[in-house]
Amino acid sequence: MSKGLLTVLSGFSGAGKGTLMARLLEKYDGYALSISATTRSPRPGEQEGVHYFYRTEEEFLQMIREDALLEHACYVGNYYGTPAAYVDRMLEEGKDVILEIEIQGALKVKAKRPDTILIFVTPPSADELEKRLTGRGTETPEVIAGRLKRAVEESEGMDKYDYILVNDDLEECVDRLHSLIRAQHDRACFQGDFITAIRRELAEREEKKA
Ligand code: 5GP
């Protein structure tokens, strides 16, 4: 069994990353979603060990000291980080692991593990982003304005990603995400065992003929 691949998914708040990942896991086998640790408080409906591992700042700093995190970053006054052990176990089991993290973390993961695929998810336009944020009906106008302002900053880093995934139609977007990851598996650098085997077979045939 070959090792799984690591994919980082980032994107503006309101780009539909959560729905996209949920649909990917529902539609296709072989994926695992990493669960991050954070010092922010749970939002209504969020559960420990499902959405995040909620930790105190002291506990989070301890994880950093123990080198238990693949990456960590500070975002809007809270720490967020990816526990390394789960990611590595899933990769060893051949699962394709997805991290849904922001850009600072994404770039740290890419620097540590260059075979990681960085994908940035975006709505088709700024108007559409605003429409989606407003349409949720859960956020105040101030919060929406804050997210749109942050989107301006986040758009600065978009060109550092390997792929831009425009989330217009959900099913199409899920299929394209799956195809991107499958295509990465087919790259020659991940097909070392196959290449070795077919080279040997071809050489053996020639030897027999000789
Ligand atoms: P939220 O508080 O809205 O759940 O997440 C805020 C931001 O933190 C999002 O952009 C999310 O992708 C990012 N995030 C979540 N987990 C991690 C993590 O483990 N590491 C990093 N670097 N960012 C994370």
PDB file of C-alpha atoms in Angstrom, residues 52-167:
ATOM      1  CA  TYR A  52     -11.302  21.021  17.350  1.00  0.00           C
ATOM      2  CA  PHE A  53      -9.371  19.941  20.411  1.00  0.00           C
ATOM      3  CA  TYR A  54      -9.992  22.946  22.680  1.00  0.00           C
ATOM      4  CA  ARG A  55      -6.930  23.655  24.802  1.00  0.00           C
ATOM      5  CA  THR A  56      -5.795  26.314  27.284  1.00  0.00           C
ATOM      6  CA  GLU A  57      -2.888  28.496  26.253  1.00  0.00           C
ATOM      7  CA  GLU A  58      -0.649  26.623  28.720  1.00  0.00           C
ATOM      8  CA  GLU A  59      -1.633  23.258  27.251  1.00  0.00           C
ATOM      9  CA  PHE A  60      -1.065  24.584  23.732  1.00  0.00           C
ATOM     10  CA  LEU A  61       2.395  25.916  24.604  1.00  0.00           C
ATOM     11  CA  GLN A  62       3.216  22.521  26.124  1.00  0.00           C
ATOM     12  CA  MET A  63       2.313  20.841  22.788  1.00  0.00           C
ATOM     13  CA  ILE A  64       4.698  23.242  21.019  1.00  0.00           C
ATOM     14  CA  ARG A  65       7.475  22.420  23.512  1.00  0.00           C
ATOM     15  CA  GLU A  66       6.899  18.690  23.009  1.00  0.00           C
ATOM     16  CA  ASP A  67       7.109  19.175  19.237  1.00  0.00           C
ATOM     17  CA  ALA A  68       3.674  17.556  18.939  1.00  0.00           C
ATOM     18  CA  LEU A  69       2.454  19.972  16.254  1.00  0.00           C
ATOM     19  CA  LEU A  70       3.208  19.751  12.550  1.00  0.00           C
ATOM     20  CA  GLU A  71       2.619  23.514  12.367  1.00  0.00           C
ATOM     21  CA  HIS A  72       0.970  26.207  14.425  1.00  0.00           C
ATOM     22  CA  ALA A  73      -0.044  29.805  13.895  1.00  0.00           C
ATOM     23  CA  CYS A  74      -1.731  32.678  15.657  1.00  0.00           C
ATOM     24  CA  TYR A  75      -4.955  33.830  14.013  1.00  0.00           C
ATOM     25  CA  VAL A  76      -7.130  36.674  15.344  1.00  0.00           C
ATOM     26  CA  GLY A  77      -5.620  36.361  18.822  1.00  0.00           C
ATOM     27  CA  ASN A  78      -5.840  32.582  19.191  1.00  0.00           C
ATOM     28  CA  TYR A  79      -3.437  29.734  18.599  1.00  0.00           C
ATOM     29  CA  TYR A  80      -4.263  27.024  16.079  1.00  0.00           C
ATOM     30  CA  GLY A  81      -2.135  23.962  15.341  1.00  0.00           C
ATOM     31  CA  THR A  82      -2.096  20.588  13.614  1.00  0.00           C
ATOM     32  CA  PRO A  83      -1.328  17.577  15.864  1.00  0.00           C
ATOM     33  CA  ALA A  84       1.352  15.655  13.958  1.00  0.00           C
ATOM     34  CA  ALA A  85       0.753  12.135  15.318  1.00  0.00           C
ATOM     35  CA  TYR A  86      -2.715  11.686  13.813  1.00  0.00           C
ATOM     36  CA  VAL A  87      -1.658  13.083  10.420  1.00  0.00           C
ATOM     37  CA  ASP A  88       1.355  10.768  10.258  1.00  0.00           C
ATOM     38  CA  ARG A  89      -0.639   7.714  11.330  1.00  0.00           C
ATOM     39  CA  MET A  90      -3.277   8.341   8.652  1.00  0.00           C
ATOM     40  CA  LEU A  91      -0.620   8.925   5.954  1.00  0.00           C
ATOM     41  CA  GLU A  92       1.096   5.662   6.941  1.00  0.00           C
ATOM     42  CA  GLU A  93      -2.265   3.895   6.621  1.00  0.00           C
ATOM     43  CA  GLY A  94      -2.469   5.174   3.056  1.00  0.00           C
ATOM     44  CA  LYS A  95      -5.122   7.830   3.655  1.00  0.00           C
ATOM     45  CA  ASP A  96      -5.006  11.170   1.891  1.00  0.00           C
ATOM     46  CA  VAL A  97      -5.051  13.668   4.726  1.00  0.00           C
ATOM     47  CA  ILE A  98      -6.636  17.107   4.400  1.00  0.00           C
ATOM     48  CA  LEU A  99      -5.722  20.037   6.621  1.00  0.00           C
ATOM     49  CA  GLU A 100      -8.075  23.001   6.629  1.00  0.00           C
ATOM     50  CA  ILE A 101      -5.759  25.739   7.844  1.00  0.00           C
ATOM     51  CA  GLU A 102      -4.844  29.362   7.173  1.00  0.00           C
ATOM     52  CA  ILE A 103      -1.948  30.598   5.050  1.00  0.00           C
ATOM     53  CA  GLN A 104       0.859  30.924   7.627  1.00  0.00           C
ATOM     54  CA  GLY A 105       0.340  27.282   8.598  1.00  0.00           C
ATOM     55  CA  ALA A 106      -0.044  26.227   4.959  1.00  0.00           C
ATOM     56  CA  LEU A 107       3.349  27.680   4.049  1.00  0.00           C
ATOM     57  CA  LYS A 108       5.004  26.083   7.096  1.00  0.00           C
ATOM     58  CA  VAL A 109       3.663  22.656   6.115  1.00  0.00           C
ATOM     59  CA  LYS A 110       4.872  23.133   2.530  1.00  0.00           C
ATOM     60  CA  ALA A 111       8.345  24.107   3.752  1.00  0.00           C
ATOM     61  CA  LYS A 112       8.535  21.037   6.025  1.00  0.00           C
ATOM     62  CA  ARG A 113       6.952  18.629   3.554  1.00  0.00           C
ATOM     63  CA  PRO A 114       7.390  19.891  -0.022  1.00  0.00           C
ATOM     64  CA  ASP A 115       5.179  17.160  -1.517  1.00  0.00           C
ATOM     65  CA  THR A 116       2.125  18.764   0.150  1.00  0.00           C
ATOM     66  CA  ILE A 117      -0.516  20.128  -2.252  1.00  0.00           C
ATOM     67  CA  LEU A 118      -1.673  23.647  -1.371  1.00  0.00           C
ATOM     68  CA  ILE A 119      -5.178  24.473  -2.589  1.00  0.00           C
ATOM     69  CA  PHE A 120      -6.939  27.795  -2.143  1.00  0.00           C
ATOM     70  CA  VAL A 121     -10.751  27.739  -2.307  1.00  0.00           C
ATOM     71  CA  THR A 122     -12.565  30.874  -3.412  1.00  0.00           C
ATOM     72  CA  PRO A 123     -16.038  31.923  -4.541  1.00  0.00           C
ATOM     73  CA  PRO A 124     -16.187  33.128  -8.164  1.00  0.00           C
ATOM     74  CA  SER A 125     -16.223  36.827  -7.201  1.00  0.00           C
ATOM     75  CA  ALA A 126     -16.045  39.293  -4.317  1.00  0.00           C
ATOM     76  CA  ASP A 127     -19.782  40.001  -4.742  1.00  0.00           C
ATOM     77  CA  GLU A 128     -20.540  36.326  -4.372  1.00  0.00           C
ATOM     78  CA  LEU A 129     -18.372  36.129  -1.230  1.00  0.00           C
ATOM     79  CA  GLU A 130     -20.337  38.960   0.358  1.00  0.00           C
ATOM     80  CA  LYS A 131     -23.621  37.349  -0.679  1.00  0.00           C
ATOM     81  CA  ARG A 132     -22.640  34.047   0.936  1.00  0.00           C
ATOM     82  CA  LEU A 133     -21.488  35.692   4.155  1.00  0.00           C
ATOM     83  CA  THR A 134     -24.711  37.699   4.382  1.00  0.00           C
ATOM     84  CA  GLY A 135     -26.851  34.711   3.382  1.00  0.00           C
ATOM     85  CA  ARG A 136     -25.663  32.637   6.345  1.00  0.00           C
ATOM     86  CA  GLY A 137     -27.784  34.905   8.506  1.00  0.00           C
ATOM     87  CA  THR A 138     -25.692  34.034  11.566  1.00  0.00           C
ATOM     88  CA  GLU A 139     -23.278  36.941  11.604  1.00  0.00           C
ATOM     89  CA  THR A 140     -23.714  40.651  12.410  1.00  0.00           C
ATOM     90  CA  PRO A 141     -22.901  43.266   9.721  1.00  0.00           C
ATOM     91  CA  GLU A 142     -19.752  44.157  11.714  1.00  0.00           C
ATOM     92  CA  VAL A 143     -18.508  40.564  11.640  1.00  0.00           C
ATOM     93  CA  ILE A 144     -19.238  40.312   7.915  1.00  0.00           C
ATOM     94  CA  ALA A 145     -17.384  43.568   7.282  1.00  0.00           C
ATOM     95  CA  GLY A 146     -14.441  42.194   9.324  1.00  0.00           C
ATOM     96  CA  ARG A 147     -14.327  38.979   7.282  1.00  0.00           C
ATOM     97  CA  LEU A 148     -14.417  40.916   3.998  1.00  0.00           C
ATOM     98  CA  LYS A 149     -11.583  43.134   5.205  1.00  0.00           C
ATOM     99  CA  ARG A 150      -9.568  40.068   6.174  1.00  0.00           C
ATOM    100  CA  ALA A 151     -10.283  38.556   2.744  1.00  0.00           C
ATOM    101  CA  VAL A 152      -8.368  41.477   1.202  1.00  0.00           C
ATOM    102  CA  GLU A 153      -5.282  40.470   3.245  1.00  0.00           C
ATOM    103  CA  GLU A 154      -5.795  36.759   2.574  1.00  0.00           C
ATOM    104  CA  SER A 155      -6.017  37.368  -1.171  1.00  0.00           C
ATOM    105  CA  GLU A 156      -2.387  38.605  -0.980  1.00  0.00           C
ATOM    106  CA  GLY A 157      -1.178  35.049  -0.414  1.00  0.00           C
ATOM    107  CA  MET A 158      -3.335  33.285  -3.009  1.00  0.00           C
ATOM    108  CA  ASP A 159      -0.536  33.091  -5.584  1.00  0.00           C
ATOM    109  CA  LYS A 160       1.597  31.033  -3.195  1.00  0.00           C
ATOM    110  CA  TYR A 161      -0.789  28.095  -3.545  1.00  0.00           C
ATOM    111  CA  ASP A 162      -0.391  25.279  -6.080  1.00  0.00           C
ATOM    112  CA  TYR A 163      -4.041  25.453  -7.200  1.00  0.00           C
ATOM    113  CA  ILE A 164      -6.953  27.865  -7.051  1.00  0.00           C
ATOM    114  CA  LEU A 165     -10.272  26.085  -6.749  1.00  0.00           C
ATOM    115  CA  VAL A 166     -13.287  28.217  -7.657  1.00  0.00           C
ATOM    116  CA  ASN A 167     -16.264  27.000  -5.677  1.00  0.00           C
TER     117      ASN A 167
END
